[in-house]
Short mmCIF file of C-alpha atoms and ligand atoms in Angstrom, two decimals:
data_model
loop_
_atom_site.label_atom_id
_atom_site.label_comp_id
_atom_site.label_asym_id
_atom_site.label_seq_id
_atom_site.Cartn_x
_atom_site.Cartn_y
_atom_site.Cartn_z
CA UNK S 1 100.59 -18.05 43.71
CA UNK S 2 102.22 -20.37 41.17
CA UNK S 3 105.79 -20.37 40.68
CA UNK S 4 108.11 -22.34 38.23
CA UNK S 5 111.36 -22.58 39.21
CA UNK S 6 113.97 -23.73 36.59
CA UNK S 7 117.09 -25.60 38.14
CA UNK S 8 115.20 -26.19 41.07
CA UNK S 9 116.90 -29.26 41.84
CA UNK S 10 120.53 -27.90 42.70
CA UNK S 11 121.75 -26.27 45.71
CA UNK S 12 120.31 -23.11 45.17
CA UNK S 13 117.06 -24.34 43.90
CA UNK S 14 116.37 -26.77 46.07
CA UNK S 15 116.37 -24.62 49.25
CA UNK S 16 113.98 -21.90 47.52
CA UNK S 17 111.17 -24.65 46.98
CA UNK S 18 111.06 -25.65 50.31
CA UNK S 19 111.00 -21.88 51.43
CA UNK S 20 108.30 -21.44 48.99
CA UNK S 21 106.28 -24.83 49.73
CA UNK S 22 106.65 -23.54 53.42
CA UNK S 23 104.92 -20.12 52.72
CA UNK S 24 102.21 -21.36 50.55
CA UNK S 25 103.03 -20.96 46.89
CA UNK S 26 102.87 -23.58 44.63
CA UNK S 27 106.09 -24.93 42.85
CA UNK S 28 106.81 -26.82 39.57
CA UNK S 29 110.34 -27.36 39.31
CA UNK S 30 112.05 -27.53 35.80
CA UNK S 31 115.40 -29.44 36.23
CA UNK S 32 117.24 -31.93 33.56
CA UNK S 33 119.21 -33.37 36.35
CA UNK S 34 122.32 -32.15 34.34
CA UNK S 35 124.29 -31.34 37.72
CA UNK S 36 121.53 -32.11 40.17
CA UNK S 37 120.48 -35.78 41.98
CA UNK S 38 116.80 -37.04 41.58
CA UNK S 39 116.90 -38.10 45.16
CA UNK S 40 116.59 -33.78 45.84
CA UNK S 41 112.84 -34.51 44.48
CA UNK S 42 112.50 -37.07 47.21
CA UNK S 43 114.22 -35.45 49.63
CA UNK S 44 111.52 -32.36 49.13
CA UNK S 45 108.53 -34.65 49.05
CA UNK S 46 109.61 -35.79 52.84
CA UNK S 47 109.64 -32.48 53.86
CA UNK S 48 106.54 -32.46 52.49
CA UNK S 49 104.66 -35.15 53.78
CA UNK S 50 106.02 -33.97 57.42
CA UNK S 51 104.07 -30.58 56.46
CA UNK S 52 101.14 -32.16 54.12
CA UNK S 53 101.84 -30.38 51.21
CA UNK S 54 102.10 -32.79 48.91
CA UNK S 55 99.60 -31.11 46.65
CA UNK S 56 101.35 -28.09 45.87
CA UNK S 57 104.29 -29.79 44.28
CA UNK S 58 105.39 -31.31 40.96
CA UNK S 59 108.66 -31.37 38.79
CA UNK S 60 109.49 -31.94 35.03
CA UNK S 61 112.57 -33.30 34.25
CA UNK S 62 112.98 -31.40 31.28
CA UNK S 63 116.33 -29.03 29.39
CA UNK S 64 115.17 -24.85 29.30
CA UNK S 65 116.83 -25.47 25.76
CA UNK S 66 113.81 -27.47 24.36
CA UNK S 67 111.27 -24.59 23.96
CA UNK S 68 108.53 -27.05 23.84
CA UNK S 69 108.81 -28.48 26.87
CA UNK S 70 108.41 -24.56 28.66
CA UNK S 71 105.86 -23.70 26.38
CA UNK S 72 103.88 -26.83 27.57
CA UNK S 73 104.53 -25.93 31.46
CA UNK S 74 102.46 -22.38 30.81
CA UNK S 75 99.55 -24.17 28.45
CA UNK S 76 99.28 -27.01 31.05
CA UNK S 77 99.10 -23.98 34.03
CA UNK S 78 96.77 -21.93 32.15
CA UNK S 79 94.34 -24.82 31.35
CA UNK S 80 94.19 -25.87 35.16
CA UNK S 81 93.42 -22.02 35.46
CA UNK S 82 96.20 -21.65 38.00
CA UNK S 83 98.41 -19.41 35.21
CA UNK S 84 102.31 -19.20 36.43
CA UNK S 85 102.84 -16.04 38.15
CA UNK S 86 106.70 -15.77 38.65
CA UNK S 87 109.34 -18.03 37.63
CA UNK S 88 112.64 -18.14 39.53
CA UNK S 89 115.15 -18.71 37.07
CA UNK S 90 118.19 -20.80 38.17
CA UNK S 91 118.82 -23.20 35.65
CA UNK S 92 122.65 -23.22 34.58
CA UNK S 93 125.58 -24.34 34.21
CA UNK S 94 128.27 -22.82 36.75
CA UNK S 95 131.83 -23.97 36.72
CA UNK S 96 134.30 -21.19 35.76
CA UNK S 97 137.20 -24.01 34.68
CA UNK S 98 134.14 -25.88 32.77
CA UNK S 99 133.67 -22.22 30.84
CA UNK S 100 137.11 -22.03 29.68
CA UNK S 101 137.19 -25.50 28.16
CA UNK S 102 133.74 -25.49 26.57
CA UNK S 103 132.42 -21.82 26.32
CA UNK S 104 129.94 -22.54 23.67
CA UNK S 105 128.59 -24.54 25.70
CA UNK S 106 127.93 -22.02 28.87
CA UNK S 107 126.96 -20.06 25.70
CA UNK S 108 124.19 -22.50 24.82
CA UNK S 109 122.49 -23.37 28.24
CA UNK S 110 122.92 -20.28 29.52
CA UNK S 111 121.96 -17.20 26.90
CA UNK S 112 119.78 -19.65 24.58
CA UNK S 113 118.18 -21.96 27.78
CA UNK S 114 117.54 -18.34 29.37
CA UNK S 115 116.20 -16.68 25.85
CA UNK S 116 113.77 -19.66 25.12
CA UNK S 117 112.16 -19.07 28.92
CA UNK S 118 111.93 -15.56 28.04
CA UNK S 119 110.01 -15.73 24.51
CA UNK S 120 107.92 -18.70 26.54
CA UNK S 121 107.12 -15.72 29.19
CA UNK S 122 106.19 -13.48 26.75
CA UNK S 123 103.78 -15.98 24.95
CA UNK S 124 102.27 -16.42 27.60
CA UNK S 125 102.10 -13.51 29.29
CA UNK S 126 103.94 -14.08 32.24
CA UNK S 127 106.09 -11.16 32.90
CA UNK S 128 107.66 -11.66 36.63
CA UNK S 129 111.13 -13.00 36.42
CA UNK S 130 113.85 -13.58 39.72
CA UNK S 131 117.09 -14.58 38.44
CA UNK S 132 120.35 -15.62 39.27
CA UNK S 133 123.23 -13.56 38.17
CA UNK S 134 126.45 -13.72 40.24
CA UNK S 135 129.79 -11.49 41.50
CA UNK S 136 131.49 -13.44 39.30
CA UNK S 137 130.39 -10.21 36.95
CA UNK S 138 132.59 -7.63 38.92
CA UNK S 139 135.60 -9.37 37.80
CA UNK S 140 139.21 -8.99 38.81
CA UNK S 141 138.88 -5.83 40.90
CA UNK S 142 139.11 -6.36 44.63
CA UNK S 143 137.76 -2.99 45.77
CA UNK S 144 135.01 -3.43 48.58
CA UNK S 145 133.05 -3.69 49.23
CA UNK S 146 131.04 -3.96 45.67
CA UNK S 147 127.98 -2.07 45.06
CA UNK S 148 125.23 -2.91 42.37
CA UNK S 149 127.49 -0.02 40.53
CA UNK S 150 130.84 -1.41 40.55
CA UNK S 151 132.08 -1.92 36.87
CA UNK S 152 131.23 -5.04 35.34
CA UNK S 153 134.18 -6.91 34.01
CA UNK S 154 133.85 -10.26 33.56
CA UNK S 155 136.91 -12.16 33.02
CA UNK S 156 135.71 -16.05 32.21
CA UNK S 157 132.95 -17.53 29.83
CA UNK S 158 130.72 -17.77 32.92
CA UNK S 159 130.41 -14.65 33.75
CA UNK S 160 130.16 -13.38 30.23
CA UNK S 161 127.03 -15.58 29.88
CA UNK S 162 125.26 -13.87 33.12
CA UNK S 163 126.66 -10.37 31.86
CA UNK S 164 124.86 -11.46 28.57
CA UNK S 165 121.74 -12.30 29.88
CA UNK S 166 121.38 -9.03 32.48
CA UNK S 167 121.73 -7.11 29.04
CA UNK S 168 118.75 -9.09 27.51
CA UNK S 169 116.92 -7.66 30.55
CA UNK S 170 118.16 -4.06 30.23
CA UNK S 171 116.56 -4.70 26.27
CA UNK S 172 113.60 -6.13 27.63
CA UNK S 173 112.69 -3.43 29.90
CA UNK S 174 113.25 -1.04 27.11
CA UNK S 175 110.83 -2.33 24.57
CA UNK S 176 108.03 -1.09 24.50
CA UNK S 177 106.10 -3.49 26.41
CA UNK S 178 106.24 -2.14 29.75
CA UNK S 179 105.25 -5.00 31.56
CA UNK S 180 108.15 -6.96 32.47
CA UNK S 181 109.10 -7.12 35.99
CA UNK S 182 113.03 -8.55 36.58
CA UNK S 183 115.00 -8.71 39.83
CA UNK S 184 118.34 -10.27 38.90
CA UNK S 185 120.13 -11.07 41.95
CA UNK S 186 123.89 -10.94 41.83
CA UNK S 187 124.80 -14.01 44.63
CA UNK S 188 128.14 -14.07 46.51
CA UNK S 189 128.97 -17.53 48.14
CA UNK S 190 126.21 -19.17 48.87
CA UNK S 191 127.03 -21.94 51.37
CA UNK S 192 125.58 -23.66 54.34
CA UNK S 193 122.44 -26.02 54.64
CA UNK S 194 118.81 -26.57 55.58
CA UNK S 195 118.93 -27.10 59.25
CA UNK S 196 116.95 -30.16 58.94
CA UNK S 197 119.99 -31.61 57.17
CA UNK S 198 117.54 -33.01 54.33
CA UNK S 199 118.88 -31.14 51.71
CA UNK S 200 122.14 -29.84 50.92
CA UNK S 201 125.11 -28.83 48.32
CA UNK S 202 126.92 -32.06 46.59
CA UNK S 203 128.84 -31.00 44.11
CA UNK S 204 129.80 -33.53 41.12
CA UNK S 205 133.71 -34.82 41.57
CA UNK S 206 136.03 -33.07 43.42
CA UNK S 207 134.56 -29.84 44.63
CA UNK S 208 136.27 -26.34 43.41
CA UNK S 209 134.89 -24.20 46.37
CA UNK S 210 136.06 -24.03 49.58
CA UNK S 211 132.74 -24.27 51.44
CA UNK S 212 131.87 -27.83 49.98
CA UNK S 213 135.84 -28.70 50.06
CA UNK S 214 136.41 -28.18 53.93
CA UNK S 215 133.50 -30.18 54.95
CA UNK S 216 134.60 -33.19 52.88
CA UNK S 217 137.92 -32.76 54.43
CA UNK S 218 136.65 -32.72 58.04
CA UNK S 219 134.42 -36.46 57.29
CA UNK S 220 137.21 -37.69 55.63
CA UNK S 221 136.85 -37.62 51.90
CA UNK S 222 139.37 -35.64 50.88
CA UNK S 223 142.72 -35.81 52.72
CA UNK S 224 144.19 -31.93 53.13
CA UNK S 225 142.37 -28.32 52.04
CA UNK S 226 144.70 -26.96 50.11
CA UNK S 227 145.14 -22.90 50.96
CA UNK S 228 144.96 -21.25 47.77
CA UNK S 229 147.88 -17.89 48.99
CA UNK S 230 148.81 -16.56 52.41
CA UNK S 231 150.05 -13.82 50.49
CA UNK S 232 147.11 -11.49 50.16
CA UNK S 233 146.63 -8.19 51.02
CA UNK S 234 144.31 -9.40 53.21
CA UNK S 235 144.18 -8.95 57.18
CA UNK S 236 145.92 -12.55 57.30
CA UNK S 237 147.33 -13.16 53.69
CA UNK S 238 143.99 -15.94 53.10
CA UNK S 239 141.73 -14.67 50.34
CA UNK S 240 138.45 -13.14 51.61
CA UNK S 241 134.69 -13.58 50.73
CA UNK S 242 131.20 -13.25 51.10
CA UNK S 243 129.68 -16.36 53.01
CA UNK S 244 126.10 -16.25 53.08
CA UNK S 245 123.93 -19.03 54.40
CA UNK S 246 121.91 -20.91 51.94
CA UNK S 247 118.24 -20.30 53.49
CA UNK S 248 119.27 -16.65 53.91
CA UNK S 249 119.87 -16.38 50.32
CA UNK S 250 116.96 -18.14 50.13
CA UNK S 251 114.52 -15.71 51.40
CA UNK S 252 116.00 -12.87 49.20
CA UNK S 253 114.48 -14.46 46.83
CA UNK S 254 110.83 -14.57 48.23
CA UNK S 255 111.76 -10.81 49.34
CA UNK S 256 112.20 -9.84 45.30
CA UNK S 257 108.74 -12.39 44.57
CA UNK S 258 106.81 -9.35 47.34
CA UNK S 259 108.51 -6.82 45.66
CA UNK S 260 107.89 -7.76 41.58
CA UNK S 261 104.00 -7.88 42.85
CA UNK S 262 104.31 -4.50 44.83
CA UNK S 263 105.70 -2.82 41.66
CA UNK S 264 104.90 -1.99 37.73
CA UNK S 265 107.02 -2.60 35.07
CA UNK S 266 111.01 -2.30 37.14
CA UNK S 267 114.11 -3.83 36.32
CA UNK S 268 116.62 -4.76 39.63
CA UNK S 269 120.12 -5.72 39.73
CA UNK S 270 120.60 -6.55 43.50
CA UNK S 271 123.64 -7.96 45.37
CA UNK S 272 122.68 -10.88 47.57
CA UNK S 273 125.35 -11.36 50.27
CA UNK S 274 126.06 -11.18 54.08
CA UNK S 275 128.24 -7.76 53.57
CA UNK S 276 131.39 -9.24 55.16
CA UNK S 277 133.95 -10.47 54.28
CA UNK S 278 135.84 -13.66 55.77
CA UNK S 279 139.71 -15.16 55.15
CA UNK S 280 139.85 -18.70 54.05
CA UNK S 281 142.25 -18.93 57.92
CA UNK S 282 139.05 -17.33 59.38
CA UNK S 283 136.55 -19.89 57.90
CA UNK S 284 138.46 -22.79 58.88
CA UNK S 285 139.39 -21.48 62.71
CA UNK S 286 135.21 -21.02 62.76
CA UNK S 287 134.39 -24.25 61.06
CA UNK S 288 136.74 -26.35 63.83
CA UNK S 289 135.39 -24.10 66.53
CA UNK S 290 132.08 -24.69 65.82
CA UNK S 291 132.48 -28.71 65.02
CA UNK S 292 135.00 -29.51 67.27
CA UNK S 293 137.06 -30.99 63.79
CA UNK S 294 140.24 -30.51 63.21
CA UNK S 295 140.89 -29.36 59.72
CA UNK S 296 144.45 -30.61 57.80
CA UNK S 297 145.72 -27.67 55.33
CA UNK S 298 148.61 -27.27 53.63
CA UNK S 299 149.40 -23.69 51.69
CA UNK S 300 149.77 -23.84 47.93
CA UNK S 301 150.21 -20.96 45.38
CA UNK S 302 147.21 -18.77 44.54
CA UNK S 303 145.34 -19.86 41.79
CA UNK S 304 144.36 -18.16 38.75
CA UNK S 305 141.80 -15.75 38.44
CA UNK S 306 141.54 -15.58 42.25
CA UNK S 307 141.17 -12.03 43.80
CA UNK S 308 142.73 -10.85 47.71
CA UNK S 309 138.55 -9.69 48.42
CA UNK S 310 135.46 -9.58 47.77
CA UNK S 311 132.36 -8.83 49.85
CA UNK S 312 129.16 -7.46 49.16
CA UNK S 313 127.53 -3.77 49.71
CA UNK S 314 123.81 -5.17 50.68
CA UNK S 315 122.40 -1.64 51.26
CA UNK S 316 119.91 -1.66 48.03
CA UNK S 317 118.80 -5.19 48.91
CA UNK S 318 118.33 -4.34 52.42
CA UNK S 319 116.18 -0.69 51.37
CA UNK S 320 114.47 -2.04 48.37
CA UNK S 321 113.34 -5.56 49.32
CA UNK S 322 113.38 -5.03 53.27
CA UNK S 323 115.52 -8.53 53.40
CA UNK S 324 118.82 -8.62 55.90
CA UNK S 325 120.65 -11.94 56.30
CA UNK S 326 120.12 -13.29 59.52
CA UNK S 327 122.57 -16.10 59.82
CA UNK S 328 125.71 -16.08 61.23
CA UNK S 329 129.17 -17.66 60.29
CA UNK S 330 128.58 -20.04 63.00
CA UNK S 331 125.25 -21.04 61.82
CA UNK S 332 126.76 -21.88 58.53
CA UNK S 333 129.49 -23.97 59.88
CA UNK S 334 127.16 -25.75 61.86
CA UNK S 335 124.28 -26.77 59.06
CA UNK S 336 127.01 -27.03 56.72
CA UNK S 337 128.43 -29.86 58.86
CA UNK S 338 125.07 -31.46 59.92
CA UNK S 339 124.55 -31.64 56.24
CA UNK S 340 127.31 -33.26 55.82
CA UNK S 341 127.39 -35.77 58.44
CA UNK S 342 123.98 -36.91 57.38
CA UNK S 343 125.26 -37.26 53.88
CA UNK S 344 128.97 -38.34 53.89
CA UNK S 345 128.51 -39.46 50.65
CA UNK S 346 126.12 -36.66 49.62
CA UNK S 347 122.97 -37.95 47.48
CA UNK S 348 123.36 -41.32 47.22
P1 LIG C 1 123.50 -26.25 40.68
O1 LIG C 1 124.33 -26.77 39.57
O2 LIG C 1 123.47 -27.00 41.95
O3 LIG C 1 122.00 -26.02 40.17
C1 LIG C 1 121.68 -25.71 38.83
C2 LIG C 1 120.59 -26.67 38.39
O4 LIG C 1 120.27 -26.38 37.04
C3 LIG C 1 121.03 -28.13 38.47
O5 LIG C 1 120.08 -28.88 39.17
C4 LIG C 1 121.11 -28.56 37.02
O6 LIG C 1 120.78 -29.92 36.84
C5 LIG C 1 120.12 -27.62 36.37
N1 LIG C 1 120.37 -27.40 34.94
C6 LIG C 1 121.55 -27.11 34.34
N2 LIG C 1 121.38 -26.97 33.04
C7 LIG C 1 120.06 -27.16 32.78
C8 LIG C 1 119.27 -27.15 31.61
N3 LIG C 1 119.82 -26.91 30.41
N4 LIG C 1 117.95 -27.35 31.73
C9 LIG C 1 117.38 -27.60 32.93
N5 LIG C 1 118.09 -27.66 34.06
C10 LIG C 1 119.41 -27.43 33.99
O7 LIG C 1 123.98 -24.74 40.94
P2 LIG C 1 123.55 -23.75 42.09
O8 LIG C 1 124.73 -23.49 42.92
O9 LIG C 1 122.28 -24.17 42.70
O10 LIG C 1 123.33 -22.45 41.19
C11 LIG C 1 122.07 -22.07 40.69
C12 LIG C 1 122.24 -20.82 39.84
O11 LIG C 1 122.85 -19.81 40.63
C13 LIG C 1 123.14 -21.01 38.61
O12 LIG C 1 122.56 -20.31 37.54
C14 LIG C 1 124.45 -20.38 39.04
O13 LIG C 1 125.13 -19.85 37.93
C15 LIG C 1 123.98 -19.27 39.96
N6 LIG C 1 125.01 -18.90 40.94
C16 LIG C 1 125.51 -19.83 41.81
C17 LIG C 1 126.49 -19.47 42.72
C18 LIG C 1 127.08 -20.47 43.69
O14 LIG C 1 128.09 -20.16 44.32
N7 LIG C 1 126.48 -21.64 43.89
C19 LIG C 1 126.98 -18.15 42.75
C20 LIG C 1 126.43 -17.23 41.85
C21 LIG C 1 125.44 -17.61 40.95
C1 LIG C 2 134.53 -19.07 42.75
C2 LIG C 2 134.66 -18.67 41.29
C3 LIG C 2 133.56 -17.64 41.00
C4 LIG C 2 132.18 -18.25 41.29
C5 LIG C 2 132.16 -18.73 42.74
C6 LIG C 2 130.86 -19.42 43.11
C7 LIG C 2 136.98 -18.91 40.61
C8 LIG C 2 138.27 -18.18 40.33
N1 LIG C 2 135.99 -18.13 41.07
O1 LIG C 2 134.60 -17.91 43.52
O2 LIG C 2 133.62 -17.22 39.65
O3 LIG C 2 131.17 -17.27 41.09
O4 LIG C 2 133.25 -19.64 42.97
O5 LIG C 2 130.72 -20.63 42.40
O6 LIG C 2 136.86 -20.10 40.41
N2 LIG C 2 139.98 -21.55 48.32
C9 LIG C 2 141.02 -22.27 48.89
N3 LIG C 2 141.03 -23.63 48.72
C10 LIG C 2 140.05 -24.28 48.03
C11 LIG C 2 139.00 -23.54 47.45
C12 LIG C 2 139.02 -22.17 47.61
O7 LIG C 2 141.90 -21.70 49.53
O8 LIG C 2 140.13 -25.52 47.90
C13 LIG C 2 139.96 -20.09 48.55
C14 LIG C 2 139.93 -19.27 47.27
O9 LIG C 2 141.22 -18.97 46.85
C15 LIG C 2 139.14 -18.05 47.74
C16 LIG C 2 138.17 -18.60 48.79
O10 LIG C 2 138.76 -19.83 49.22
O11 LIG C 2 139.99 -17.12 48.37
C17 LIG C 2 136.78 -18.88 48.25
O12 LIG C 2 136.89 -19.66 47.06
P1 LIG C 2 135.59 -20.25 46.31
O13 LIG C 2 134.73 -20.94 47.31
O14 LIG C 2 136.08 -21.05 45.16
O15 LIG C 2 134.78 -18.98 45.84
P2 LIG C 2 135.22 -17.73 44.93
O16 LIG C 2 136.69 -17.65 44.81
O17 LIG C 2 134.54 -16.54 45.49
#
């Protein structure tokens, strides 16, 4: 099976290909490098070579805004007669305080990057689609945990833009070309590593989220982790999330690839989390536990647009695809930090 995966360079992506190179399925990634290194490419061909499967790779650097580029991915696949079966569609931009400033912007890649891959699909007649919506659409409300059913109320550009595109794929599925098959998967915070410590997250600047923020702390590239409230209504006043390792999040995404070809014509919004929710005190006591690093913080007002919790209900994912994280908190703390350690500057 042939799948393209769009954005395949970034955190996210980059874990799915080797998951997918691992199990067999070949992988052209789509990536403009926009927030991504080129050293992920290399990073994948090692893995590779270790595992001799080279052949099954290749990547485009290429924008899902310039239609012709996409439309020449599917002509190229169909001539070697190895069509594209499913594409995995990451590609995006991501920062909520990036959305405020420049919302046409998250309007452009977004809705019009993720519109162009569709009419490409439908051109050529590839009709499986995973994508990657986000939590970010429940909004402000902090009851939990949050079903596939909890109102949507997005409260930033960002999340308007994945709100935006799950309602192209409500339309879609109610044409009447009843052949599309969609699982968009509604991530909560995706952290951790690959254990080999090959490939990781690196965000650009200083990072925004915590996961990425303590680990810099703890080898020294940032000073303090500032504690956004100890004022919650939380067991311990920290704000509380969904953690949910990287390769676990992952494999949800090979479990929704079994289930598209399992099924007819469906249409699947599915929360992808670990179901429980951790404080920001609870993450760090784990983090030095686990690493034996002792973690400066100072407390600092909340900030804005921050809710006291938010965790995941991961029944449907669990009955539908048959997929259950596996990873614990621990595990996380520990590839995050190998990660890191192996890349104290990240790619470079
Ligand atoms: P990332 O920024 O690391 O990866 C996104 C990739 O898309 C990058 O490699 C970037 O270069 C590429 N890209 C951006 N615009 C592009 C364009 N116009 N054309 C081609 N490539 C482009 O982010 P990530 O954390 O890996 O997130 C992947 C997806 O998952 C995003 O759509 C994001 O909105 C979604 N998501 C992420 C999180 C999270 O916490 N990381 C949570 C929910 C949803
Ligand atoms: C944030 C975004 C969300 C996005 C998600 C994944 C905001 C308001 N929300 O969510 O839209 O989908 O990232 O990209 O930006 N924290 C600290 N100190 C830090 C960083 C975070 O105390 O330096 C706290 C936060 O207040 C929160 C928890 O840690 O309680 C997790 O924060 P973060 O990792 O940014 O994730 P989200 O808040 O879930």
């Amino acid at each position: 099976m042939r799948v393209l995966l769009t954005g395949g360079a970034g955190f996210i992506g980059s874990h799915i290909a080797l998951l997918l190179l691992e199990r067999g399925f070949d992988v052209i990634i789509l990536d403009s490098f926009v927030n991504s290194s080129s050293i992920v490419i290399n990073r994948i061909k090692t893995f590779l070579q270790n595992k001799d499967l080279k052949s099954k790779f290749e990547y485009i650097k290429g924008d899902i805004r310039d239609k012709n580029i996409l439309d020449n991915i599917f002509i190229k696949s169909i001539k070697e007669c190895k069509p594209i079966d499913t594409v995995i569609h990451l590609a995006g931009l991501k920062s909520v305080s990036d959305s405020l400033t420049n919302p046409l912007h998250y309007w452009d890649v977004n809705v019009r990057g993720t519109l162009n891959l569709l009419l490409s699909m439908k051109e050529y007649e590839c009709y499986s689609l995973v994508f990657s919506s986000s939590a970010t659409i429940y909004g402000l409300s902090d009851s939990v945990p949050m079903s596939e059913d909890h109102k949507i109320l997005p409260i930033n550009p960002y999340g308007q833009t994945k709100v935006a595109i799950e309602n192209m794929f409500y339309d879609l599925f109610n044409s009447n070309i009843k052949l599309w098959k969609i699982c968009s998967l509604r991530y909560f915070n995706p952290v951790g590593a690959h254990s080999s410590g090959l490939i990781g997250e690196d965000p650009v600047g200083i990072p925004n989220n915590l996961f990425p923020f303590l680990t810099q702390v703890a080898i020294g590239r940032q000073k303090i982790l500032k504690v956004f409230g100890d004022d919650w209504d939380t067991k311990d006043g920290s704000g509380v999330r969904d953690y949910i390792h990287i390769i676990d999040l992952a494999d949800g995404h090979l479990a929704s690839i079994d289930y598209l070809n399992s099924n007819d014509s469906c249409l699947e919004f599915i929360n992808l989390g670990s179901g429980h929710g951790y404080s920001v005190f609870q993450i760090i006591r784990q983090f030095e536990l686990t690493t034996g690093r002792k973690i400066p913080f100072s407390i600092q007002g909340r900030r804005d647009g921050d809710v006291a919790k938010c965790y995941a209900d991961i029944s449907k994912a669990k009955k539908l695809l048959g997929w259950t994280p596996k990873r614990s908190l621990e595990q996380i703390c520990l590839d995050g930090w190998n990660w890191q350690i192996k890349n104290p500057n990240g790619y470079c």
